[in-house]
Structure formats: C-alpha cells, structure tokens
Amino acid sequence: MNIELLKAYLEDDYSIVSATNGRDALDLVPEEKPDVILLDVMMPDLNGYQVCETLKGDPETQFIPVIMVTALSGRDDWISGIEAGADEFLTKPVNKMELLTRINSLLKLKKMHYDLLEERDKLNLQNKIRSVLTQIIPTLLRTLPAEQKSVVIHQMIDMVVESILENTDSGSRENGHEGIGDICCNIINQLGANFESGPGEEENTVFLIKGNVCPWGKEEAQLNPILCTISRGIFSRILDTYDQELEVEAIETMGNGDEQCLFQLNKIEY
Amino acid sequence: MNIELLKAYLEDDYSIVSATNGRDALDLVPEEKPDVILLDVMMPDLNGYQVCETLKGDPETQFIPVIMVTALSGRDDWISGIEAGADEFLTKPVNKMELLTRINSLLKLKKMHYDLLEERDKLNLQNKIRSVLTQIIPTLLRTLPAEQKSVVIHQMIDMVVESILENTDSGSRENGHEGIGDICCNIINQLGANFESGPGEEENTVFLIKGNVCPWGKEEAQLNPILCTISRGIFSRILDTYDQELEVEAIETMGNGDEQCLFQLNKIEY
C-alpha cells in the first residue's frame, strides 16, 4: 500500500495518521481513536489480518470500521479478511473514487449506529427511572380507602391501555374469534413480552395465552402486581374492540409468583 | 450485468428474483420485499440510477440496501451512484468473492440496524406506558397526610437518584468546584435533557445550570412536578458526593411553567 498516495487522496477531507508496521498500528489506535482504519495485508511484525483480528477482538476498538487493502485477484485474501472481521475491502491499485466512497459509507453507517445506540441507552435509562418511580404506586394505593382505590386502578388501566393501543400495531383486523389470540400476543409482545396464543383446552375456553417473559420485567411485576392487572386490562380492552363474545381470565401471572403467565379467553355465558 | 452468471454465484445461498428493465424492477420490489438489490446501471426504460433514486426516496423501500454494478473505470458512474443513494458498488466483471462479501456485510448491517430500531421502538413504548403510570403519582400523593407525603417523596427521590447514579457515567471525577457543574449536566443530559453549566452571576453562586429541554419531557413534568424535585435531588446528591461545600437551589423549572429550567449551585453559608 502506497501510504503517500493514499494520503494525497484523503488529506483534503480527513486528518490522517499512518504506521508502517502492525505493531505500531495497534499502538496508535487507542491514542488516536481513528474513525476508520485502512490496513494493508502485507506489513512487517504483524500482518493486516492479525491487526484486524486484534482490533475486532477488543471491545474498545471493535466498532471502528476496518478496510482491508488486498491484491486484485486475492480470493484467499478476502476469505482471511472476512475471518479476521474486516468491514470492507479495496483492491490494489486503489481507485480514489472507490476509496472515498467506502470511507464515506462506513462513516455514515458508524454514525447512524452510534446515534441509535445512544438513543437506546437514553431510553433504557429513562425506563429504569420510571420503573423505580412506578414502584411507589402500590404503597401509595394502600393508603386509599378500598372503593376509591378501585376507581383509581380502573382509571390507570384505562389510561395505560389507551396509550398502548394508540402506539402499537394490532396487525390484522379480522373479525370474529379467528386471530384474536394473536392480536393480543402481538400487542403485549410489542411491550417486550414473549406470549403465545394457542387453542383452549376446556370447552368454554377459546384461546390460551401464555408466556414466560413478562412485558414489565418479572421483578418489577412482583414489586408492583398492578402491572399484571394492566396486562389483563389490555386483553380485556382488545376483546371489547374486536370480539365482544369473549372475556379474559387471568389464571397465572409471574407478578403473582407463578412460573409463567397464563390467560384464558373464554366465551361469555349469558 | 450477466443475470445468469450472478444467479449461478448466488443461488446456493439466496433466493433470487430478477428483472431485465427498470420499470419491472420497481414493480417487483413491493411484492418481493428483497433483502438486497443488485442494480446494473444500464437498463432499458429506467436506468439503474433512476431506479435507485426512486427506491431511496420511498420510505417503504429506503432501507433496502442497493448495490450498483458499474463499469470498472467509471468514475462518473460512481458519482451518479452516490448521488442516487446507492449503498455499495461492484465493478464489472463481478468477482464472486467480492459479490458474496458485499451482500453478506450489507445483510449483517441491515439486521443490526433493524434489531436496534426494534429495540428502540420497544423501549419507547415502555417509556410511554410508564410515563402514563407515573402521572397517577401526584394524585395519589395528595391523599397522604403532609408529613407522610414528605417522607414518601424523599424515599422516591433517593431510589431514583440511586438508580440514575448507578446507571450513568459521571465523566471526570475531579475534586473541588472545578467541573462539578459539568458533572451535573452530564448526568442529567444522559436522561435526555439539554442542560449547560456556566459560571454564576452572583457572589455566592458558583455555577448556573440551565436548559430548555426537560429530561422528563415538558408536558410530563407539568402534569407531575415531582419530577422537577427529582432533578433537584439528583444535583443535590451529586454535590453530596463530589463537593460538600455547595448546595443546589431551583430557581425556574419548566414543570412549574417557566420558560426554562434554572438551577444555582451556591456556596453553603455556615
């Protein structure tokens, strides 16, 4: 790889740091925190594959995009490069347009990825905090007189279910029993649950909905079993909307200490 | 582009649908929902750039990776391809290893991107729901006798602050006044705020912290001003940890209807 030539291609748009052997390259990375790394396969000390493998094996550097520069016909080079974790390849002689395009698209992707990671971390943190806040609710509810408590719980469920239905896809909107179990699972799973719907085993039970991943987190549900009531409320509201001949019954919930959650969708008996 | 040759290269690993002109290609995409699209620049009806531009301009198809197949020396082809939004390029004659590598890495990236998007959407939804739940807290607090209320609020703040400090980076851990305003901003901004720290304007005020993006969302804070108390509690706890000669005073908060949030870090007068 002709470092001077690459510098000439890149220096208008980027600041460049170079090393002429693999060992020096690895020493420079933590210092310089480059946005993209170009690696020639042929280097003294450590070759390009070894450097790439080291970078991709270190959590600190694994997300820095690596472009391997290989010989034009080097099928084996490509395979070794992929095995070493390279993100992109350029063949010699390096074409300027190709070089700029590869770098540009790797940077674009890296930025997109980091933006998303940052957003995810922020949302995760906000969730943790809100979940700490909601843990106070059962304590507060205990201080209310029984009838007022039930009004408040109903209000909460209504507000939460409203917000969930506004913010989720119900998927197919077929009428009748067909698919209603799947609609319930689809909506609750968008919250993070892993519920499945199957046919009921008793005469009156049209569907069984069960799962062992709680949409609220098992620990949170155990501290705050009102969340299980909300899950039930979600199903109940979905039935009101799509199938008024069924009602939901909570048989087991993890918030209640059961191994799994199990809800029955039963025919209403008049 | 020799479709038969590409098919031969790819059919072991992928299922392939092909079109021989741009118009047909565009018709096939919504039907087939391909994971990756290979486009030759030269096609009858609509050329590869036009097809790419159409795909990248449609929200339904913009995230499907497009690989443009261009002539080896086509500098202008590359530029047009980039302008049309192509994600990758292959030069003719297409090398099998190169083709498989490009497709593979685009698919890997696409999957990573979609996984992150899905996780983000889930977290977003959970946040919305928890934020609906926490809106009940002020109502519930009103039913408590004044002194009990203050105990509960202190407990909540302690739990929340604990959880925040466990889950955030404080950044630099220098001692003394130096940097303490930045540490406060750094932590609250990880919650989604946009606060900045500057020097205080009065003698006793060492730092001013202000911002107009509420970490809790302005609307939520107005429904639930206890959240502002929590922000203040966070700063207070940070000062306890890093700088015991300062105390925090909330001057303005958006939850309270002010235009911005403004906190002073003041010297404690003994």
PDB file of N, CA, C and O in Angstrom, chain B residues 85-148:
ATOM      1  N   GLY B  85     -27.963   7.507  -4.083  1.00  0.00           N
ATOM      2  CA  GLY B  85     -28.152   6.893  -2.772  1.00  0.00           C
ATOM      3  C   GLY B  85     -27.731   5.439  -2.671  1.00  0.00           C
ATOM      4  O   GLY B  85     -28.105   4.762  -1.711  1.00  0.00           O
ATOM      5  N   ALA B  86     -26.961   4.947  -3.639  1.00  0.00           N
ATOM      6  CA  ALA B  86     -26.525   3.541  -3.593  1.00  0.00           C
ATOM      7  C   ALA B  86     -25.691   3.274  -2.349  1.00  0.00           C
ATOM      8  O   ALA B  86     -24.961   4.146  -1.874  1.00  0.00           O
ATOM      9  N   ASP B  87     -25.835   2.063  -1.784  1.00  0.00           N
ATOM     10  CA  ASP B  87     -25.103   1.723  -0.571  1.00  0.00           C
ATOM     11  C   ASP B  87     -23.739   1.117  -0.872  1.00  0.00           C
ATOM     12  O   ASP B  87     -22.821   1.218  -0.078  1.00  0.00           O
ATOM     13  N   GLU B  88     -23.629   0.463  -2.015  1.00  0.00           N
ATOM     14  CA  GLU B  88     -22.394  -0.228  -2.337  1.00  0.00           C
ATOM     15  C   GLU B  88     -22.197  -0.269  -3.843  1.00  0.00           C
ATOM     16  O   GLU B  88     -23.125  -0.039  -4.611  1.00  0.00           O
ATOM     17  N   PHE B  89     -20.972  -0.618  -4.246  1.00  0.00           N
ATOM     18  CA  PHE B  89     -20.649  -0.708  -5.658  1.00  0.00           C
ATOM     19  C   PHE B  89     -19.875  -1.982  -5.936  1.00  0.00           C
ATOM     20  O   PHE B  89     -19.104  -2.442  -5.106  1.00  0.00           O
ATOM     21  N   LEU B  90     -20.122  -2.534  -7.119  1.00  0.00           N
ATOM     22  CA  LEU B  90     -19.312  -3.633  -7.623  1.00  0.00           C
ATOM     23  C   LEU B  90     -18.908  -3.260  -9.026  1.00  0.00           C
ATOM     24  O   LEU B  90     -19.692  -2.665  -9.768  1.00  0.00           O
ATOM     25  N   THR B  91     -17.674  -3.598  -9.385  1.00  0.00           N
ATOM     26  CA  THR B  91     -17.254  -3.288 -10.742  1.00  0.00           C
ATOM     27  C   THR B  91     -17.264  -4.548 -11.586  1.00  0.00           C
ATOM     28  O   THR B  91     -17.038  -5.646 -11.088  1.00  0.00           O
ATOM     29  N   LYS B  92     -17.581  -4.356 -12.866  1.00  0.00           N
ATOM     30  CA  LYS B  92     -17.594  -5.475 -13.804  1.00  0.00           C
ATOM     31  C   LYS B  92     -16.169  -5.756 -14.272  1.00  0.00           C
ATOM     32  O   LYS B  92     -15.412  -4.810 -14.473  1.00  0.00           O
ATOM     33  N   PRO B  93     -15.753  -6.979 -14.536  1.00  0.00           N
ATOM     34  CA  PRO B  93     -16.560  -8.181 -14.321  1.00  0.00           C
ATOM     35  C   PRO B  93     -16.683  -8.500 -12.837  1.00  0.00           C
ATOM     36  O   PRO B  93     -15.701  -8.339 -12.100  1.00  0.00           O
ATOM     37  N   VAL B  94     -17.885  -8.909 -12.407  1.00  0.00           N
ATOM     38  CA  VAL B  94     -18.141  -9.132 -10.980  1.00  0.00           C
ATOM     39  C   VAL B  94     -17.371 -10.357 -10.487  1.00  0.00           C
ATOM     40  O   VAL B  94     -17.464 -11.434 -11.073  1.00  0.00           O
ATOM     41  N   ASN B  95     -16.619 -10.136  -9.413  1.00  0.00           N
ATOM     42  CA  ASN B  95     -15.856 -11.205  -8.785  1.00  0.00           C
ATOM     43  C   ASN B  95     -16.739 -11.880  -7.733  1.00  0.00           C
ATOM     44  O   ASN B  95     -17.375 -11.210  -6.931  1.00  0.00           O
ATOM     45  N   LYS B  96     -16.790 -13.208  -7.769  1.00  0.00           N
ATOM     46  CA  LYS B  96     -17.747 -13.914  -6.904  1.00  0.00           C
ATOM     47  C   LYS B  96     -17.518 -13.626  -5.414  1.00  0.00           C
ATOM     48  O   LYS B  96     -18.450 -13.341  -4.669  1.00  0.00           O
ATOM     49  N   MET B  97     -16.243 -13.689  -4.996  1.00  0.00           N
ATOM     50  CA  MET B  97     -15.945 -13.440  -3.581  1.00  0.00           C
ATOM     51  C   MET B  97     -16.398 -12.051  -3.157  1.00  0.00           C
ATOM     52  O   MET B  97     -16.945 -11.840  -2.085  1.00  0.00           O
ATOM     53  N   GLU B  98     -16.119 -11.091  -4.046  1.00  0.00           N
ATOM     54  CA  GLU B  98     -16.456  -9.710  -3.741  1.00  0.00           C
ATOM     55  C   GLU B  98     -17.972  -9.560  -3.619  1.00  0.00           C
ATOM     56  O   GLU B  98     -18.476  -8.924  -2.702  1.00  0.00           O
ATOM     57  N   LEU B  99     -18.674 -10.174  -4.561  1.00  0.00           N
ATOM     58  CA  LEU B  99     -20.141 -10.124  -4.561  1.00  0.00           C
ATOM     59  C   LEU B  99     -20.693 -10.683  -3.257  1.00  0.00           C
ATOM     60  O   LEU B  99     -21.513 -10.052  -2.575  1.00  0.00           O
ATOM     61  N   LEU B 100     -20.226 -11.871  -2.862  1.00  0.00           N
ATOM     62  CA  LEU B 100     -20.743 -12.515  -1.657  1.00  0.00           C
ATOM     63  C   LEU B 100     -20.396 -11.703  -0.398  1.00  0.00           C
ATOM     64  O   LEU B 100     -21.205 -11.566   0.510  1.00  0.00           O
ATOM     65  N   THR B 101     -19.200 -11.136  -0.390  1.00  0.00           N
ATOM     66  CA  THR B 101     -18.796 -10.326   0.771  1.00  0.00           C
ATOM     67  C   THR B 101     -19.674  -9.099   0.921  1.00  0.00           C
ATOM     68  O   THR B 101     -20.144  -8.779   2.008  1.00  0.00           O
ATOM     69  N   ARG B 102     -19.876  -8.384  -0.193  1.00  0.00           N
ATOM     70  CA  ARG B 102     -20.689  -7.167  -0.138  1.00  0.00           C
ATOM     71  C   ARG B 102     -22.102  -7.473   0.352  1.00  0.00           C
ATOM     72  O   ARG B 102     -22.643  -6.788   1.202  1.00  0.00           O
ATOM     73  N   ILE B 103     -22.696  -8.514  -0.232  1.00  0.00           N
ATOM     74  CA  ILE B 103     -24.066  -8.865   0.143  1.00  0.00           C
ATOM     75  C   ILE B 103     -24.116  -9.246   1.614  1.00  0.00           C
ATOM     76  O   ILE B 103     -24.968  -8.790   2.372  1.00  0.00           O
ATOM     77  N   ASN B 104     -23.154 -10.048   2.016  1.00  0.00           N
ATOM     78  CA  ASN B 104     -23.119 -10.525   3.383  1.00  0.00           C
ATOM     79  C   ASN B 104     -22.981  -9.382   4.385  1.00  0.00           C
ATOM     80  O   ASN B 104     -23.680  -9.325   5.392  1.00  0.00           O
ATOM     81  N   SER B 105     -22.109  -8.431   4.068  1.00  0.00           N
ATOM     82  CA  SER B 105     -21.904  -7.371   5.060  1.00  0.00           C
ATOM     83  C   SER B 105     -23.086  -6.400   5.056  1.00  0.00           C
ATOM     84  O   SER B 105     -23.455  -5.876   6.100  1.00  0.00           O
ATOM     85  N   LEU B 106     -23.721  -6.194   3.903  1.00  0.00           N
ATOM     86  CA  LEU B 106     -24.920  -5.349   3.893  1.00  0.00           C
ATOM     87  C   LEU B 106     -26.051  -5.998   4.691  1.00  0.00           C
ATOM     88  O   LEU B 106     -26.778  -5.332   5.418  1.00  0.00           O
ATOM     89  N   LEU B 107     -26.184  -7.317   4.555  1.00  0.00           N
ATOM     90  CA  LEU B 107     -27.244  -8.009   5.299  1.00  0.00           C
ATOM     91  C   LEU B 107     -26.982  -7.957   6.797  1.00  0.00           C
ATOM     92  O   LEU B 107     -27.900  -7.761   7.593  1.00  0.00           O
ATOM     93  N   LYS B 108     -25.705  -8.120   7.157  1.00  0.00           N
ATOM     94  CA  LYS B 108     -25.338  -8.075   8.571  1.00  0.00           C
ATOM     95  C   LYS B 108     -25.691  -6.693   9.145  1.00  0.00           C
ATOM     96  O   LYS B 108     -26.290  -6.584  10.208  1.00  0.00           O
ATOM     97  N   LEU B 109     -25.331  -5.651   8.397  1.00  0.00           N
ATOM     98  CA  LEU B 109     -25.609  -4.292   8.848  1.00  0.00           C
ATOM     99  C   LEU B 109     -27.098  -4.026   8.931  1.00  0.00           C
ATOM    100  O   LEU B 109     -27.588  -3.406   9.858  1.00  0.00           O
ATOM    101  N   LYS B 110     -27.815  -4.512   7.915  1.00  0.00           N
ATOM    102  CA  LYS B 110     -29.259  -4.286   7.881  1.00  0.00           C
ATOM    103  C   LYS B 110     -29.902  -4.938   9.108  1.00  0.00           C
ATOM    104  O   LYS B 110     -30.734  -4.349   9.777  1.00  0.00           O
ATOM    105  N   LYS B 111     -29.478  -6.154   9.399  1.00  0.00           N
ATOM    106  CA  LYS B 111     -30.056  -6.855  10.541  1.00  0.00           C
ATOM    107  C   LYS B 111     -29.752  -6.111  11.842  1.00  0.00           C
ATOM    108  O   LYS B 111     -30.622  -5.896  12.684  1.00  0.00           O
ATOM    109  N   MET B 112     -28.495  -5.678  11.968  1.00  0.00           N
ATOM    110  CA  MET B 112     -28.104  -4.952  13.175  1.00  0.00           C
ATOM    111  C   MET B 112     -28.949  -3.702  13.329  1.00  0.00           C
ATOM    112  O   MET B 112     -29.439  -3.381  14.409  1.00  0.00           O
ATOM    113  N   HIS B 113     -29.130  -3.006  12.213  1.00  0.00           N
ATOM    114  CA  HIS B 113     -29.900  -1.776  12.212  1.00  0.00           C
ATOM    115  C   HIS B 113     -31.354  -2.046  12.610  1.00  0.00           C
ATOM    116  O   HIS B 113     -31.916  -1.354  13.453  1.00  0.00           O
ATOM    117  N   TYR B 114     -31.947  -3.082  12.034  1.00  0.00           N
ATOM    118  CA  TYR B 114     -33.344  -3.380  12.336  1.00  0.00           C
ATOM    119  C   TYR B 114     -33.521  -3.846  13.774  1.00  0.00           C
ATOM    120  O   TYR B 114     -34.496  -3.495  14.431  1.00  0.00           O
ATOM    121  N   ASP B 115     -32.563  -4.635  14.255  1.00  0.00           N
ATOM    122  CA  ASP B 115     -32.637  -5.066  15.655  1.00  0.00           C
ATOM    123  C   ASP B 115     -32.629  -3.869  16.589  1.00  0.00           C
ATOM    124  O   ASP B 115     -33.400  -3.794  17.543  1.00  0.00           O
ATOM    125  N   LEU B 116     -31.737  -2.922  16.276  1.00  0.00           N
ATOM    126  CA  LEU B 116     -31.654  -1.725  17.118  1.00  0.00           C
ATOM    127  C   LEU B 116     -32.933  -0.900  17.026  1.00  0.00           C
ATOM    128  O   LEU B 116     -33.431  -0.403  18.031  1.00  0.00           O
ATOM    129  N   LEU B 117     -33.468  -0.758  15.804  1.00  0.00           N
ATOM    130  CA  LEU B 117     -34.704   0.004  15.635  1.00  0.00           C
ATOM    131  C   LEU B 117     -35.836  -0.629  16.437  1.00  0.00           C
ATOM    132  O   LEU B 117     -36.617   0.054  17.089  1.00  0.00           O
ATOM    133  N   GLU B 118     -35.890  -1.963  16.396  1.00  0.00           N
ATOM    134  CA  GLU B 118     -36.943  -2.670  17.102  1.00  0.00           C
ATOM    135  C   GLU B 118     -36.805  -2.466  18.605  1.00  0.00           C
ATOM    136  O   GLU B 118     -37.786  -2.217  19.311  1.00  0.00           O
ATOM    137  N   GLU B 119     -35.576  -2.567  19.066  1.00  0.00           N
ATOM    138  CA  GLU B 119     -35.341  -2.376  20.490  1.00  0.00           C
ATOM    139  C   GLU B 119     -35.717  -0.952  20.904  1.00  0.00           C
ATOM    140  O   GLU B 119     -36.336  -0.742  21.945  1.00  0.00           O
ATOM    141  N   ARG B 120     -35.353  -0.002  20.059  1.00  0.00           N
ATOM    142  CA  ARG B 120     -35.682   1.384  20.360  1.00  0.00           C
ATOM    143  C   ARG B 120     -37.195   1.588  20.446  1.00  0.00           C
ATOM    144  O   ARG B 120     -37.706   2.226  21.356  1.00  0.00           O
ATOM    145  N   ASP B 121     -37.926   1.014  19.488  1.00  0.00           N
ATOM    146  CA  ASP B 121     -39.378   1.167  19.485  1.00  0.00           C
ATOM    147  C   ASP B 121     -39.993   0.557  20.735  1.00  0.00           C
ATOM    148  O   ASP B 121     -40.922   1.110  21.319  1.00  0.00           O
ATOM    149  N   LYS B 122     -39.459  -0.587  21.129  1.00  0.00           N
ATOM    150  CA  LYS B 122     -39.978  -1.255  22.324  1.00  0.00           C
ATOM    151  C   LYS B 122     -39.738  -0.393  23.558  1.00  0.00           C
ATOM    152  O   LYS B 122     -40.643  -0.172  24.365  1.00  0.00           O
ATOM    153  N   LEU B 123     -38.521   0.125  23.670  1.00  0.00           N
ATOM    154  CA  LEU B 123     -38.186   0.963  24.825  1.00  0.00           C
ATOM    155  C   LEU B 123     -39.026   2.229  24.842  1.00  0.00           C
ATOM    156  O   LEU B 123     -39.479   2.690  25.885  1.00  0.00           O
ATOM    157  N   ASN B 124     -39.237   2.787  23.672  1.00  0.00           N
ATOM    158  CA  ASN B 124     -40.065   3.975  23.534  1.00  0.00           C
ATOM    159  C   ASN B 124     -41.469   3.731  24.060  1.00  0.00           C
ATOM    160  O   ASN B 124     -42.031   4.545  24.786  1.00  0.00           O
ATOM    161  N   LEU B 125     -42.015   2.592  23.680  1.00  0.00           N
ATOM    162  CA  LEU B 125     -43.370   2.242  24.085  1.00  0.00           C
ATOM    163  C   LEU B 125     -43.422   2.015  25.592  1.00  0.00           C
ATOM    164  O   LEU B 125     -44.316   2.525  26.281  1.00  0.00           O
ATOM    165  N   GLN B 126     -42.452   1.274  26.100  1.00  0.00           N
ATOM    166  CA  GLN B 126     -42.427   1.031  27.540  1.00  0.00           C
ATOM    167  C   GLN B 126     -42.326   2.340  28.308  1.00  0.00           C
ATOM    168  O   GLN B 126     -42.970   2.527  29.334  1.00  0.00           O
ATOM    169  N   ASN B 127     -41.539   3.258  27.768  1.00  0.00           N
ATOM    170  CA  ASN B 127     -41.411   4.559  28.400  1.00  0.00           C
ATOM    171  C   ASN B 127     -42.723   5.309  28.427  1.00  0.00           C
ATOM    172  O   ASN B 127     -43.074   5.930  29.413  1.00  0.00           O
ATOM    173  N   LYS B 128     -43.421   5.280  27.298  1.00  0.00           N
ATOM    174  CA  LYS B 128     -44.706   5.984  27.232  1.00  0.00           C
ATOM    175  C   LYS B 128     -45.647   5.438  28.288  1.00  0.00           C
ATOM    176  O   LYS B 128     -46.350   6.180  28.972  1.00  0.00           O
ATOM    177  N   ILE B 129     -45.678   4.111  28.404  1.00  0.00           N
ATOM    178  CA  ILE B 129     -46.599   3.489  29.343  1.00  0.00           C
ATOM    179  C   ILE B 129     -46.218   3.808  30.775  1.00  0.00           C
ATOM    180  O   ILE B 129     -47.049   4.169  31.594  1.00  0.00           O
ATOM    181  N   ARG B 130     -44.937   3.702  31.066  1.00  0.00           N
ATOM    182  CA  ARG B 130     -44.505   4.012  32.423  1.00  0.00           C
ATOM    183  C   ARG B 130     -44.753   5.475  32.726  1.00  0.00           C
ATOM    184  O   ARG B 130     -45.057   5.835  33.855  1.00  0.00           O
ATOM    185  N   SER B 131     -44.654   6.314  31.691  1.00  0.00           N
ATOM    186  CA  SER B 131     -44.877   7.730  31.962  1.00  0.00           C
ATOM    187  C   SER B 131     -46.364   7.987  32.230  1.00  0.00           C
ATOM    188  O   SER B 131     -46.721   8.833  33.044  1.00  0.00           O
ATOM    189  N   VAL B 132     -47.245   7.211  31.581  1.00  0.00           N
ATOM    190  CA  VAL B 132     -48.671   7.314  31.897  1.00  0.00           C
ATOM    191  C   VAL B 132     -48.902   6.858  33.336  1.00  0.00           C
ATOM    192  O   VAL B 132     -49.640   7.474  34.103  1.00  0.00           O
ATOM    193  N   LEU B 133     -48.242   5.772  33.712  1.00  0.00           N
ATOM    194  CA  LEU B 133     -48.391   5.248  35.073  1.00  0.00           C
ATOM    195  C   LEU B 133     -47.932   6.257  36.125  1.00  0.00           C
ATOM    196  O   LEU B 133     -48.586   6.450  37.146  1.00  0.00           O
ATOM    197  N   THR B 134     -46.782   6.899  35.856  1.00  0.00           N
ATOM    198  CA  THR B 134     -46.255   7.805  36.878  1.00  0.00           C
ATOM    199  C   THR B 134     -47.120   9.057  37.030  1.00  0.00           C
ATOM    200  O   THR B 134     -47.046   9.731  38.038  1.00  0.00           O
ATOM    201  N   GLN B 135     -47.944   9.343  36.015  1.00  0.00           N
ATOM    202  CA  GLN B 135     -48.809  10.514  36.125  1.00  0.00           C
ATOM    203  C   GLN B 135     -49.822  10.387  37.251  1.00  0.00           C
ATOM    204  O   GLN B 135     -50.401  11.371  37.694  1.00  0.00           O
ATOM    205  N   ILE B 136     -50.055   9.161  37.706  1.00  0.00           N
ATOM    206  CA  ILE B 136     -51.017   8.970  38.784  1.00  0.00           C
ATOM    207  C   ILE B 136     -50.417   9.375  40.127  1.00  0.00           C
ATOM    208  O   ILE B 136     -51.137   9.650  41.088  1.00  0.00           O
ATOM    209  N   ILE B 137     -49.084   9.436  40.183  1.00  0.00           N
ATOM    210  CA  ILE B 137     -48.433   9.621  41.481  1.00  0.00           C
ATOM    211  C   ILE B 137     -48.846  10.911  42.215  1.00  0.00           C
ATOM    212  O   ILE B 137     -49.186  10.863  43.398  1.00  0.00           O
ATOM    213  N   PRO B 138     -48.876  12.070  41.523  1.00  0.00           N
ATOM    214  CA  PRO B 138     -49.272  13.282  42.251  1.00  0.00           C
ATOM    215  C   PRO B 138     -50.664  13.174  42.867  1.00  0.00           C
ATOM    216  O   PRO B 138     -50.884  13.602  43.991  1.00  0.00           O
ATOM    217  N   THR B 139     -51.602  12.581  42.105  1.00  0.00           N
ATOM    218  CA  THR B 139     -52.960  12.396  42.631  1.00  0.00           C
ATOM    219  C   THR B 139     -52.924  11.549  43.897  1.00  0.00           C
ATOM    220  O   THR B 139     -53.571  11.856  44.899  1.00  0.00           O
ATOM    221  N   LEU B 140     -52.167  10.476  43.832  1.00  0.00           N
ATOM    222  CA  LEU B 140     -52.091   9.585  44.985  1.00  0.00           C
ATOM    223  C   LEU B 140     -51.420  10.284  46.170  1.00  0.00           C
ATOM    224  O   LEU B 140     -51.821  10.112  47.311  1.00  0.00           O
ATOM    225  N   LEU B 141     -50.406  11.087  45.864  1.00  0.00           N
ATOM    226  CA  LEU B 141     -49.692  11.767  46.938  1.00  0.00           C
ATOM    227  C   LEU B 141     -50.589  12.753  47.680  1.00  0.00           C
ATOM    228  O   LEU B 141     -50.452  12.947  48.883  1.00  0.00           O
ATOM    229  N   ARG B 142     -51.507  13.354  46.930  1.00  0.00           N
ATOM    230  CA  ARG B 142     -52.396  14.347  47.550  1.00  0.00           C
ATOM    231  C   ARG B 142     -53.235  13.742  48.671  1.00  0.00           C
ATOM    232  O   ARG B 142     -53.679  14.455  49.562  1.00  0.00           O
ATOM    233  N   THR B 143     -53.479  12.433  48.601  1.00  0.00           N
ATOM    234  CA  THR B 143     -54.324  11.809  49.621  1.00  0.00           C
ATOM    235  C   THR B 143     -53.556  11.540  50.916  1.00  0.00           C
ATOM    236  O   THR B 143     -54.148  11.175  51.916  1.00  0.00           O
ATOM    237  N   LEU B 144     -52.239  11.703  50.859  1.00  0.00           N
ATOM    238  CA  LEU B 144     -51.451  11.413  52.065  1.00  0.00           C
ATOM    239  C   LEU B 144     -51.404  12.624  52.998  1.00  0.00           C
ATOM    240  O   LEU B 144     -51.388  13.765  52.538  1.00  0.00           O
ATOM    241  N   PRO B 145     -51.330  12.387  54.304  1.00  0.00           N
ATOM    242  CA  PRO B 145     -51.094  13.491  55.237  1.00  0.00           C
ATOM    243  C   PRO B 145     -49.725  14.123  54.967  1.00  0.00           C
ATOM    244  O   PRO B 145     -48.785  13.419  54.565  1.00  0.00           O
ATOM    245  N   ALA B 146     -49.622  15.456  55.200  1.00  0.00           N
ATOM    246  CA  ALA B 146     -48.449  16.227  54.792  1.00  0.00           C
ATOM    247  C   ALA B 146     -47.109  15.593  55.191  1.00  0.00           C
ATOM    248  O   ALA B 146     -46.206  15.474  54.357  1.00  0.00           O
ATOM    249  N   GLU B 147     -46.975  15.156  56.418  1.00  0.00           N
ATOM    250  CA  GLU B 147     -45.642  14.691  56.839  1.00  0.00           C
ATOM    251  C   GLU B 147     -45.297  13.355  56.199  1.00  0.00           C
ATOM    252  O   GLU B 147     -44.160  13.106  55.791  1.00  0.00           O
ATOM    253  N   GLN B 148     -46.310  12.493  56.067  1.00  0.00           N
ATOM    254  CA  GLN B 148     -46.081  11.189  55.425  1.00  0.00           C
ATOM    255  C   GLN B 148     -45.676  11.412  53.963  1.00  0.00           C
ATOM    256  O   GLN B 148     -44.796  10.746  53.425  1.00  0.00           O
TER     257      GLN B 148
END
